[in-house]
Backbone as CSV, one residue per row, in Angstrom:
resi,resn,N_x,N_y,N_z,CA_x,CA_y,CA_z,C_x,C_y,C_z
1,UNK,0.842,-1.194,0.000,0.000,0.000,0.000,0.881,1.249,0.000
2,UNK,0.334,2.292,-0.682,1.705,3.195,-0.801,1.167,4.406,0.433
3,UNK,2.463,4.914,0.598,2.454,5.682,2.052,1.053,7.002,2.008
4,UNK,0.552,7.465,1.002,-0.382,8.140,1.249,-2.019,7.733,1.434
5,UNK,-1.698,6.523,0.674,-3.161,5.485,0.593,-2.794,5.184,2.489
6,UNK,-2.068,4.880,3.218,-2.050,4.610,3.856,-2.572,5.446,5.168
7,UNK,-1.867,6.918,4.887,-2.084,7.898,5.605,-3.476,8.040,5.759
8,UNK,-4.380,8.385,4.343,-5.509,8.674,4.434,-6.334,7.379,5.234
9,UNK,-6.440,6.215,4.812,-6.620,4.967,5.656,-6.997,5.240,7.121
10,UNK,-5.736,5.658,7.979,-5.419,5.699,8.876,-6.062,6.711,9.761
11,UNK,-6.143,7.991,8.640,-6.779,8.817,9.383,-8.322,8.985,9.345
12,UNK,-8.970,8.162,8.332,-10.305,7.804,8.198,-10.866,6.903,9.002
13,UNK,-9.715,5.987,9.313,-10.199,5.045,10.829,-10.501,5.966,11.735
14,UNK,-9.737,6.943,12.428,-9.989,7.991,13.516,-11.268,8.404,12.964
15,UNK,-11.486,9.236,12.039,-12.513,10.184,11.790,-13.672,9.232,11.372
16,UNK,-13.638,8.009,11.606,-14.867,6.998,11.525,-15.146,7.406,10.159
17,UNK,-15.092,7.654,9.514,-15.015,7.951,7.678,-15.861,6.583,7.011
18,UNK,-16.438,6.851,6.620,-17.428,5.501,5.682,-16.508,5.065,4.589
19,UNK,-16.863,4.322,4.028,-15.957,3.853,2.711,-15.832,4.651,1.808
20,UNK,-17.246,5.175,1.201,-17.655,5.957,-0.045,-17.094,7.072,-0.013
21,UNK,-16.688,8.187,1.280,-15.789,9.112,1.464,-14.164,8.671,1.809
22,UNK,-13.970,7.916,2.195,-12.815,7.513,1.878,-12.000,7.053,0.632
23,UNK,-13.020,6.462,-0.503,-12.585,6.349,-1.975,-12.839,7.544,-2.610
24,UNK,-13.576,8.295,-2.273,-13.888,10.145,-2.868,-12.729,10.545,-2.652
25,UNK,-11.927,10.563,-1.133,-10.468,11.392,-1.066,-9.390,10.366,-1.930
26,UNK,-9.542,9.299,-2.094,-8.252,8.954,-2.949,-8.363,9.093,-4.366
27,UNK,-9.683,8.953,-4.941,-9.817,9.043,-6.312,-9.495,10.826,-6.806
28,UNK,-9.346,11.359,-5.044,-9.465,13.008,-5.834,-7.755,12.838,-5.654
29,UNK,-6.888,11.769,-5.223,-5.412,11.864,-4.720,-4.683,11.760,-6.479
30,UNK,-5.839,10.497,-6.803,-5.663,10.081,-7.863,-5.406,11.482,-9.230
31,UNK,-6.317,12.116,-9.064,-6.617,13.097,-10.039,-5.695,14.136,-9.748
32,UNK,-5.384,14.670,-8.901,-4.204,15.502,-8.773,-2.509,14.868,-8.937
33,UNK,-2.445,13.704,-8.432,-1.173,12.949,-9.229,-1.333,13.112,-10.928
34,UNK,-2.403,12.466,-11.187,-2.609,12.728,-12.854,-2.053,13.809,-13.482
35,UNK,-2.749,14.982,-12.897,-2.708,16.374,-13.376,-1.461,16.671,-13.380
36,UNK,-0.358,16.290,-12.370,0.937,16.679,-12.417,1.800,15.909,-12.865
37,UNK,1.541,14.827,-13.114,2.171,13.761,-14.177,1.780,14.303,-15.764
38,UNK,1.305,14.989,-15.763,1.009,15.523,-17.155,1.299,17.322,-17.249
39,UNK,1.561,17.810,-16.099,2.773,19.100,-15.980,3.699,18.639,-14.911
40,UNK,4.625,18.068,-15.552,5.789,17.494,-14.766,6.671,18.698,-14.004
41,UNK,6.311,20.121,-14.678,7.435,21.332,-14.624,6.815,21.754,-13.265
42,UNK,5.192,21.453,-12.998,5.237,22.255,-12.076,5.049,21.967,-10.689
43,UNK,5.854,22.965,-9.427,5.712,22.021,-7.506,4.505,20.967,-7.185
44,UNK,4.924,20.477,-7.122,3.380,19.683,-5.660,3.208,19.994,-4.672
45,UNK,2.115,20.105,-3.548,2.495,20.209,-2.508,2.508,19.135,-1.596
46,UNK,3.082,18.941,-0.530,3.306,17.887,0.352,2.303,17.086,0.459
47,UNK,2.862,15.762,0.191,1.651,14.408,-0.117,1.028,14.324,1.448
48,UNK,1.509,14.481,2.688,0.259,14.489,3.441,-0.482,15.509,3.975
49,UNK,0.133,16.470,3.488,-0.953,17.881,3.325,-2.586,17.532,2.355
50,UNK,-1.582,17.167,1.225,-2.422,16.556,-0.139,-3.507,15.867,0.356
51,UNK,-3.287,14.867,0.866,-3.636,13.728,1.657,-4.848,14.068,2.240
52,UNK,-4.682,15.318,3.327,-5.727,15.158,4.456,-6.749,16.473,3.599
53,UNK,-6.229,17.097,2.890,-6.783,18.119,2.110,-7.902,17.315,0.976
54,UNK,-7.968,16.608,0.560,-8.652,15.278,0.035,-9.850,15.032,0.891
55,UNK,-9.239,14.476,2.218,-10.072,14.358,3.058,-10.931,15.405,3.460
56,UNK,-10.326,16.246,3.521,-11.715,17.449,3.875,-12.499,17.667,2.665
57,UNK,-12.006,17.522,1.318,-13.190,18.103,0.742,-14.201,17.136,0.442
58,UNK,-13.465,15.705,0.457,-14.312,14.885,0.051,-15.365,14.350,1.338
59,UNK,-15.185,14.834,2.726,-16.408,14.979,3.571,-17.465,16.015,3.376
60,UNK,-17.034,17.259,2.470,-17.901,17.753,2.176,-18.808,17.528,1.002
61,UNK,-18.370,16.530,0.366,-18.527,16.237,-1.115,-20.068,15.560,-1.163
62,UNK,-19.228,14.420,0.233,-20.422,13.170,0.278,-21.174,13.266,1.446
63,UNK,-21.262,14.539,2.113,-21.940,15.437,3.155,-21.580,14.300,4.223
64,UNK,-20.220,14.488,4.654,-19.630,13.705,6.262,-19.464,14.314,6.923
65,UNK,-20.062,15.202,7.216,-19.492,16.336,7.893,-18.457,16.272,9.339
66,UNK,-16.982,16.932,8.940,-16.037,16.506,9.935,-15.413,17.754,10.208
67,UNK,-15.173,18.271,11.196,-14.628,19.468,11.714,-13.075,19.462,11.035
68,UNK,-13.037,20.742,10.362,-11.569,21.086,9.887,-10.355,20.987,11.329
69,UNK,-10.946,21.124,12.145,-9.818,20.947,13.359,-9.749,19.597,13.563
70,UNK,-10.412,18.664,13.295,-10.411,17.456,13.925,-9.738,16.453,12.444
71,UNK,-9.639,16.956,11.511,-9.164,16.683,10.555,-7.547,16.966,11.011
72,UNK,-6.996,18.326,10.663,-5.937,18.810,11.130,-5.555,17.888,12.207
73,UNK,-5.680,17.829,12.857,-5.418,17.202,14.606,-5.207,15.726,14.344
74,UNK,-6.102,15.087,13.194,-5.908,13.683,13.468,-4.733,13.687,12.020
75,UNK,-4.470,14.211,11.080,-3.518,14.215,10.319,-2.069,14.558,10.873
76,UNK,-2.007,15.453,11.801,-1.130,15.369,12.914,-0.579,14.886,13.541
77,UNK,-1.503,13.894,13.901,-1.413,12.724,15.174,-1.066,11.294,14.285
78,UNK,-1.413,11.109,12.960,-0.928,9.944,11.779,0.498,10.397,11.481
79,UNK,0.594,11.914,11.121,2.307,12.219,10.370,3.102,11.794,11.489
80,UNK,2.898,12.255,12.638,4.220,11.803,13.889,4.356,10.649,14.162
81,UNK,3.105,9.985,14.162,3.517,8.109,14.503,3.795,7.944,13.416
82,UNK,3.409,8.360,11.953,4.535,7.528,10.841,5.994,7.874,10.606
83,UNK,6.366,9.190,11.326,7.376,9.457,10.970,8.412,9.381,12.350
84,UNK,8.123,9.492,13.498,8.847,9.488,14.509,8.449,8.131,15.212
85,UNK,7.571,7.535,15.058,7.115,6.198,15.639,6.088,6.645,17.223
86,UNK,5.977,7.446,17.593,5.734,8.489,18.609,4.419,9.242,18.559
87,UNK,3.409,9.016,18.279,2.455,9.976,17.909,1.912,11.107,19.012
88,UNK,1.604,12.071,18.332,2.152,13.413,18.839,0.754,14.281,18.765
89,UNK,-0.206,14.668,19.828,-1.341,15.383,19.971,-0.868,16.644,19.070
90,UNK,-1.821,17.455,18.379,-1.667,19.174,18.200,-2.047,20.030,18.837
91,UNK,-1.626,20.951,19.710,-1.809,21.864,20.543,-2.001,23.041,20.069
92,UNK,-3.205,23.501,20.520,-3.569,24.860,19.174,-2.936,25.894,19.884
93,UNK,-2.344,26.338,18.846,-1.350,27.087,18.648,-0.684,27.813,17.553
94,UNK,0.249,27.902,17.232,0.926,28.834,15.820,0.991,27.550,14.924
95,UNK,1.340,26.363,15.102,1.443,25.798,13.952,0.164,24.673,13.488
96,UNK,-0.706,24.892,14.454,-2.010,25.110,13.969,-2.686,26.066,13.532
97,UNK,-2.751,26.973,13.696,-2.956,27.818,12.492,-2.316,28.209,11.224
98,UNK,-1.084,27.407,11.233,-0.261,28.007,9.919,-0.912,26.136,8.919
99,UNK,-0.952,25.087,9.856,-1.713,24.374,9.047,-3.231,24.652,8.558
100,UNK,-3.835,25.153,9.296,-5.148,25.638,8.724,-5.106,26.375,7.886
101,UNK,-4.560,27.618,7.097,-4.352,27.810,6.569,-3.847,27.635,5.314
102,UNK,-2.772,26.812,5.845,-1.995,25.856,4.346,-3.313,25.364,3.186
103,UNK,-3.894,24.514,4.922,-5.079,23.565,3.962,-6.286,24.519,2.662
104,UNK,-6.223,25.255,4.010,-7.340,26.058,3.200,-6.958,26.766,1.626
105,UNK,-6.075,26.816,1.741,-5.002,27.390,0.461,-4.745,25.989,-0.514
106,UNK,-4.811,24.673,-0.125,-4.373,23.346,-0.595,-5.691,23.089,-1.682
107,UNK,-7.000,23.651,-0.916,-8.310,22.909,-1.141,-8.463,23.822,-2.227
108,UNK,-8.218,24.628,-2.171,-8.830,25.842,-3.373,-8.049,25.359,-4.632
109,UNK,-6.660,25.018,-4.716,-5.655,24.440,-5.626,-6.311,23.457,-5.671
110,UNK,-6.378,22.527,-4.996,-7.348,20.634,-5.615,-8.627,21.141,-6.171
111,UNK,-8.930,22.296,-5.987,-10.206,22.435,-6.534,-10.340,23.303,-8.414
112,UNK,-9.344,23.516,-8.202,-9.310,24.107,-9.381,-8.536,22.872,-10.761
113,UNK,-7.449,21.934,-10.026,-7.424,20.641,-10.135,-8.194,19.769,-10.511
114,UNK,-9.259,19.859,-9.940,-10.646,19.131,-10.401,-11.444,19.760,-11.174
115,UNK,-11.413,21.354,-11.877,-11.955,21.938,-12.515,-13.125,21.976,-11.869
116,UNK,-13.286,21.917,-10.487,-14.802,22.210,-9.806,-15.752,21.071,-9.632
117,UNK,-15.049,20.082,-10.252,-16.160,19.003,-10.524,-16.115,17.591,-9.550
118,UNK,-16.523,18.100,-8.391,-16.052,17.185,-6.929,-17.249,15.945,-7.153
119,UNK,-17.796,15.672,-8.008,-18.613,14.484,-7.470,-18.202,13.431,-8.588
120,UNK,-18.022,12.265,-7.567,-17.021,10.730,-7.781,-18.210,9.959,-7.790
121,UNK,-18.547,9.480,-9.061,-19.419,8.044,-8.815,-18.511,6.749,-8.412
122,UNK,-19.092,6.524,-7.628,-18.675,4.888,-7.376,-19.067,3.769,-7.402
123,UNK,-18.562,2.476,-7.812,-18.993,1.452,-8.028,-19.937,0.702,-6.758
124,UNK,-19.402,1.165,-5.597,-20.279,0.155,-3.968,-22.156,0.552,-4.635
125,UNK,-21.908,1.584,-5.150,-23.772,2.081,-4.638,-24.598,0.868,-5.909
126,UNK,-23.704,0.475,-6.848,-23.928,-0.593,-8.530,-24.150,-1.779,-7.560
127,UNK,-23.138,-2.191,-6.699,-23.292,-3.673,-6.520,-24.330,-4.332,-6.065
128,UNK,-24.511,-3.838,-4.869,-26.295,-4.344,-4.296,-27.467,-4.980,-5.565
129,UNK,-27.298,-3.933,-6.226,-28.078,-3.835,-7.434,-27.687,-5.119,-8.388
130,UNK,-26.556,-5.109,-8.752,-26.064,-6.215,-9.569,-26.538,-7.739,-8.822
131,UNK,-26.262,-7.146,-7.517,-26.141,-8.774,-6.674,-28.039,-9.317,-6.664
132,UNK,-28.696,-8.267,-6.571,-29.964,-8.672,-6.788,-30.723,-9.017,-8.028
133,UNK,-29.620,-8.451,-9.255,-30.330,-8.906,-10.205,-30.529,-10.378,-10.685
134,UNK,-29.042,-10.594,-10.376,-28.917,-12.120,-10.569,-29.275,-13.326,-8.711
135,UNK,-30.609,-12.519,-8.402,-30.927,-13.264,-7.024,-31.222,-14.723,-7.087
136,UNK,-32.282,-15.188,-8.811,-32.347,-16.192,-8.858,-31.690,-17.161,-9.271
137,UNK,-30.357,-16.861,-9.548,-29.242,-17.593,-9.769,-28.349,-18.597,-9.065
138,UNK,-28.571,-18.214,-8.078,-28.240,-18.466,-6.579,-28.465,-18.027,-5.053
139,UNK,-27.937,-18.823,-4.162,-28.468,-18.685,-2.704,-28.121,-18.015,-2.215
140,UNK,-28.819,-17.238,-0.754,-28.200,-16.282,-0.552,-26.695,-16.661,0.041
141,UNK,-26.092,-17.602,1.005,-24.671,-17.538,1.065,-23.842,-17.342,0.014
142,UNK,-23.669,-17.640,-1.006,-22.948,-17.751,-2.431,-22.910,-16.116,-2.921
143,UNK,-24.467,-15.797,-2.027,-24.599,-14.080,-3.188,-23.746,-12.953,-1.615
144,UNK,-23.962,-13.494,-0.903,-23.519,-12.843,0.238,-21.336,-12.849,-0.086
145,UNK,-21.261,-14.296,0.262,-19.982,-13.565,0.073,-19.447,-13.233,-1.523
146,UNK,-20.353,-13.659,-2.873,-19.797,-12.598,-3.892,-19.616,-11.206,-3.629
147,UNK,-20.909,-10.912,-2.996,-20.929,-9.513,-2.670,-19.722,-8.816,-1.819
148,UNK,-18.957,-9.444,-1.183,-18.151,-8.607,-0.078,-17.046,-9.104,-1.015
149,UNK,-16.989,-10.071,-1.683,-15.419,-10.204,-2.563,-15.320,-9.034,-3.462
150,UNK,-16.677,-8.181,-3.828,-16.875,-7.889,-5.235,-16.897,-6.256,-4.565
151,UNK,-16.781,-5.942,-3.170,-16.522,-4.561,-2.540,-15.088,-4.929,-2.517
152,UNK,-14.415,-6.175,-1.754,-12.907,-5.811,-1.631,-12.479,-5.583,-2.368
153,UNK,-12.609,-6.411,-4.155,-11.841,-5.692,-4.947,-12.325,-4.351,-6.205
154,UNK,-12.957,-3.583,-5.626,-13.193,-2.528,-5.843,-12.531,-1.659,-4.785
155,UNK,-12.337,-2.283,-3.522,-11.293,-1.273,-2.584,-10.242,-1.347,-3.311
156,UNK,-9.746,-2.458,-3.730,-8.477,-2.380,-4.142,-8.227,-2.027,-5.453
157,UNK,-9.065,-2.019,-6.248,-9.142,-0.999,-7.861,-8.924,0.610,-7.315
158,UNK,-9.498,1.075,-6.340,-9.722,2.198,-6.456,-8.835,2.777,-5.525
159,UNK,-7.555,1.987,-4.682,-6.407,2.672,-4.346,-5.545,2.439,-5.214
160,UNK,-5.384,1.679,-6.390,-4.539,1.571,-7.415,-4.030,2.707,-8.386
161,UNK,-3.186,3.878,-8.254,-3.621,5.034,-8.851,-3.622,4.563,-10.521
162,UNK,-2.746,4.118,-10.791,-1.930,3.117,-12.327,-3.961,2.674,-12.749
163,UNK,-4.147,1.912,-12.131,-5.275,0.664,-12.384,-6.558,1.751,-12.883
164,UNK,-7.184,2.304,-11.472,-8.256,3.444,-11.453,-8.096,4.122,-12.966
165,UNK,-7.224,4.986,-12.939,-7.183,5.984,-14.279,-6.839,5.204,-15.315
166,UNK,-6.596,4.298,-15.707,-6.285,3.381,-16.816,-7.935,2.997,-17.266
167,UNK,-8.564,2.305,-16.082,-9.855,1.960,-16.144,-11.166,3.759,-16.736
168,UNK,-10.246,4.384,-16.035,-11.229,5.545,-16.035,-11.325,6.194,-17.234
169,UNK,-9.749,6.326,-18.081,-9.665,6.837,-19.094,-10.569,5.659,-20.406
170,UNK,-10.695,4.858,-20.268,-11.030,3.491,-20.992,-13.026,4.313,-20.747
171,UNK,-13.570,3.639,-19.728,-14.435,3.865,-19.222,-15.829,5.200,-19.553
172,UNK,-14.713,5.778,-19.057,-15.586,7.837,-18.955,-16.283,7.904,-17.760
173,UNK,-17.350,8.157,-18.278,-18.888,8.710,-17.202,-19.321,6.863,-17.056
174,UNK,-18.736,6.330,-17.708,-19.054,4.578,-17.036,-18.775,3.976,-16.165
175,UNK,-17.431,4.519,-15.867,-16.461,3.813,-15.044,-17.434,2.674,-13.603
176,UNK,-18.024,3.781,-13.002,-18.651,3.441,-11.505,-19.501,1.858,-11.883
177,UNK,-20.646,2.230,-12.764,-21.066,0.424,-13.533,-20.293,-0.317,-13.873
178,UNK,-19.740,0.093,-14.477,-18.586,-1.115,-15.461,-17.473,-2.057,-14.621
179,UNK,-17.116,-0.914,-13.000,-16.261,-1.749,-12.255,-17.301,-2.326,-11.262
180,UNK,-18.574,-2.420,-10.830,-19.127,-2.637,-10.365,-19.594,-4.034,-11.183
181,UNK,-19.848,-4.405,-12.179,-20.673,-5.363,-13.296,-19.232,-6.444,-13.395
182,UNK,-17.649,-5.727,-13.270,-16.942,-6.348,-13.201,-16.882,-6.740,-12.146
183,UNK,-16.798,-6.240,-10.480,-15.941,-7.187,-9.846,-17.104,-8.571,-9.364
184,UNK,-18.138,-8.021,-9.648,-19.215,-9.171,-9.241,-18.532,-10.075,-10.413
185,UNK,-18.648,-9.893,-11.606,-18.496,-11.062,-12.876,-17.442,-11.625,-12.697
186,UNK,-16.385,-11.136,-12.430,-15.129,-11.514,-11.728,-15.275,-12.935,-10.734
187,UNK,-16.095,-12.110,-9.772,-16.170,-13.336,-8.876,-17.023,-14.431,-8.623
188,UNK,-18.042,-14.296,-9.609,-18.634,-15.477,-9.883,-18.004,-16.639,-10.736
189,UNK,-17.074,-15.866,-11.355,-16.061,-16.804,-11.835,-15.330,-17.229,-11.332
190,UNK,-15.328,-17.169,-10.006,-14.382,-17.481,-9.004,-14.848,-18.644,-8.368
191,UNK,-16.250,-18.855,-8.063,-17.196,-19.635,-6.986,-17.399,-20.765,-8.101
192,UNK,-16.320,-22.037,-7.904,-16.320,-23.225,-8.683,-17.641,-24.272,-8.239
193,UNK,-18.435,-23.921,-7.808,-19.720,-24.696,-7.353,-20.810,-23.806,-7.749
194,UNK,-20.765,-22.575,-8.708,-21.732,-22.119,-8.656,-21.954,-21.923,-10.196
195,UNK,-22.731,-22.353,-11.112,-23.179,-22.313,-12.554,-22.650,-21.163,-13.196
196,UNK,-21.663,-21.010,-13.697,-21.272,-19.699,-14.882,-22.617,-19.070,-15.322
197,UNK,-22.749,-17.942,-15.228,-23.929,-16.874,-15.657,-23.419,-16.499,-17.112
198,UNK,-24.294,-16.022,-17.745,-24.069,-15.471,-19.223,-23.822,-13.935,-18.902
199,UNK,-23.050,-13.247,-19.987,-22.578,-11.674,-19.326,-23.701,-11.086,-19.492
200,UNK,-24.788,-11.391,-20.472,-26.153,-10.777,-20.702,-26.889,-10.807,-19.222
201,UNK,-26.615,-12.091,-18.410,-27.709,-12.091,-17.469,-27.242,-11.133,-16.142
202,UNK,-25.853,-11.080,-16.433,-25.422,-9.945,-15.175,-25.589,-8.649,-15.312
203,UNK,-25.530,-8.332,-17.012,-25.612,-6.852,-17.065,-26.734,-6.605,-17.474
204,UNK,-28.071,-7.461,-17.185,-29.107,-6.776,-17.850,-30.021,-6.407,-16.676
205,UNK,-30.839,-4.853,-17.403,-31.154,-3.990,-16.716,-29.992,-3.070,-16.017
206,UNK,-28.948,-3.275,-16.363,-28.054,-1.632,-16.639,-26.891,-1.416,-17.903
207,UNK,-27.154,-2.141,-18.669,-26.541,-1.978,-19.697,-27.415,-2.243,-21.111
208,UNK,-27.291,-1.432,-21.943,-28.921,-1.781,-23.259,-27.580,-3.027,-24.136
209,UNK,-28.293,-4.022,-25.000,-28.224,-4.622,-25.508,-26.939,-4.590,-26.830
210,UNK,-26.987,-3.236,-27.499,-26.342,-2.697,-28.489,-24.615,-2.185,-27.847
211,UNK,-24.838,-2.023,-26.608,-23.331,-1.564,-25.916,-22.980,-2.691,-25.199
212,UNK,-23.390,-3.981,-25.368,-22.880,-5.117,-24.500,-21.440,-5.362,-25.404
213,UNK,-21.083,-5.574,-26.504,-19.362,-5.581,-26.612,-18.784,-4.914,-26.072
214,UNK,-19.397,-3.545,-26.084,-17.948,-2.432,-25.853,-17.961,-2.702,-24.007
215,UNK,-18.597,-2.885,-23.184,-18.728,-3.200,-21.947,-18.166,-4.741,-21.748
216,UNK,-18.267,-5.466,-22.581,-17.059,-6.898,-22.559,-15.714,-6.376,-21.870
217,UNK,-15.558,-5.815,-23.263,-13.925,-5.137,-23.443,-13.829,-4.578,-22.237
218,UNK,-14.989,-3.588,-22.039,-13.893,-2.958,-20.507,-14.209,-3.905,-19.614
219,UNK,-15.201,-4.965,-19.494,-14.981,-5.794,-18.234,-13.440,-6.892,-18.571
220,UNK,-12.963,-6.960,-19.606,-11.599,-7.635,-19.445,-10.911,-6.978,-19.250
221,UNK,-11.102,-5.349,-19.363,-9.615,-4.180,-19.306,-9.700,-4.241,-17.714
222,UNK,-10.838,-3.844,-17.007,-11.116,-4.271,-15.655,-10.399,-5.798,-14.853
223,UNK,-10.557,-6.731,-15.862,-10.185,-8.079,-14.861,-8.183,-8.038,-15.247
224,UNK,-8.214,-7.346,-16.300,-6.485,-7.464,-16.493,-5.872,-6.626,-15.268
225,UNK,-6.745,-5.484,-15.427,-5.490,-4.577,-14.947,-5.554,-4.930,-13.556
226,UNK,-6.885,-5.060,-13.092,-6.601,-6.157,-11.316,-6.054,-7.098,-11.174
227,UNK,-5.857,-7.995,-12.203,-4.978,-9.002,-11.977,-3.128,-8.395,-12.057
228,UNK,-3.285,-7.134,-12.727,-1.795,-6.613,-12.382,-1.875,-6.057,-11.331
229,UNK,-2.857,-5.910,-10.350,-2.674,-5.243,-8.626,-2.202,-6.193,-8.007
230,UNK,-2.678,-7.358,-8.182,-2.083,-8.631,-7.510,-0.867,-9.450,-7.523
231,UNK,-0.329,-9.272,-8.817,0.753,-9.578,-9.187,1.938,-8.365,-8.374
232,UNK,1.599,-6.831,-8.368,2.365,-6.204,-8.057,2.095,-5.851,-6.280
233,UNK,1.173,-6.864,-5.794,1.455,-6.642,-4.305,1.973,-8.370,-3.878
């Protein structure tokens, strides 16, 4: 896991952070790496500034509402135990306010980064849906744990920065279905006791009939490039 996926992680455990805002701040980590991988000339600012600056907007994004101090404070309290082994309260003071500030100065830059456009579809809200379409297919144990195989690896698509934007650029305004239709299809291919489904019967009723190739393709661009997450952890 790389050290900022980690950070944010860490500090979303504290701030009790739901999933869906926790993949909002990395997919926005995602998009600002992008952006500067494609102006290589110009500064970054500090990846766990970056980091927790993510985190705040994306509680506002997906209405989590989390106090900018308690953000600050617990990003604080993650940088010193990762870096001194020691974790270290913030005492408000001068260099709490020179971080509040920073941030506030960080968010306006990620925001202009994002060209304004803070809302992340995601694949968790597809799956339910998928998992019920195909209810009469199978029982509920079989659909129960597809279902939680078919969230883990969508956790793990969507800290992949390489994987995510590969998928995304492929994808578009699809992305959120398409990895959702995948990791279920994925893992029914996985469950050797359970009858292979036809791709028609998984994607129907969210995909029309005439776009079922081009949705093949990205469900194999989907099962490749996860199978290169695995290989590279």
């Amino acid at each position: 896991m790389d050290t900022h996926i980690k950070f944010m992680v860490d500090c979303s455990d504290l701030l009790l952070l739901p999933q869906p805002t926790l993949a909002t701040a990395i997919i926005y980590h995602h998009k600002h790496s992008h952006y500067y991988s494609i102006h290589p000339t110009l500064s970054q600012m500090d990846s766990e500034l970056l980091s927790a600056t993510c985190l705040h907007l994306a509680c506002k994004t997906t209405e989590t509402p989390r106090k900018l101090r308690d953000i600050i404070n617990v990003g604080y309290y993650i940088s010193t135990k990762q870096s001194t082994g020691t974790p270290t309260a913030l005492v408000l003071g001068e260099t709490y306010w020179q971080l509040k500030d920073t941030m506030q100065k960080s968010e306006i830059i990620l925001l202009r980064i994002l060209s304004f456009n803070t809302m992340i579809h995601l694949p968790y809200q597809y799956i339910p849906a998928v998992i019920y379409s195909i209810r009469g297919h199978a029982s509920q144990p079989y659909l129960r744990r597809i279902a939680q195989s078919a969230f883990i690896l969508v956790n793990d698509l969507v800290a992949s920065f390489g994987t995510w934007m590969k998928i995304e650029s492929r994808c578009g305004e699809y992305t959120a279905v398409t990895v959702a239709l995948a990791a279920v299809y994925i893992n029914l291919a996985s469950v050797e006791s359970m009858p292979m489904l036809d791709l028609k019967q998984v994607c129907r009723g969210f995909i029309r009939e005439a776009h079922m190739h081009w949705v093949k393709g990205n469900l194999c661009n989907v099962d490749l490039n996860y199978r290169q997450v695995l290989i590279q952890e």
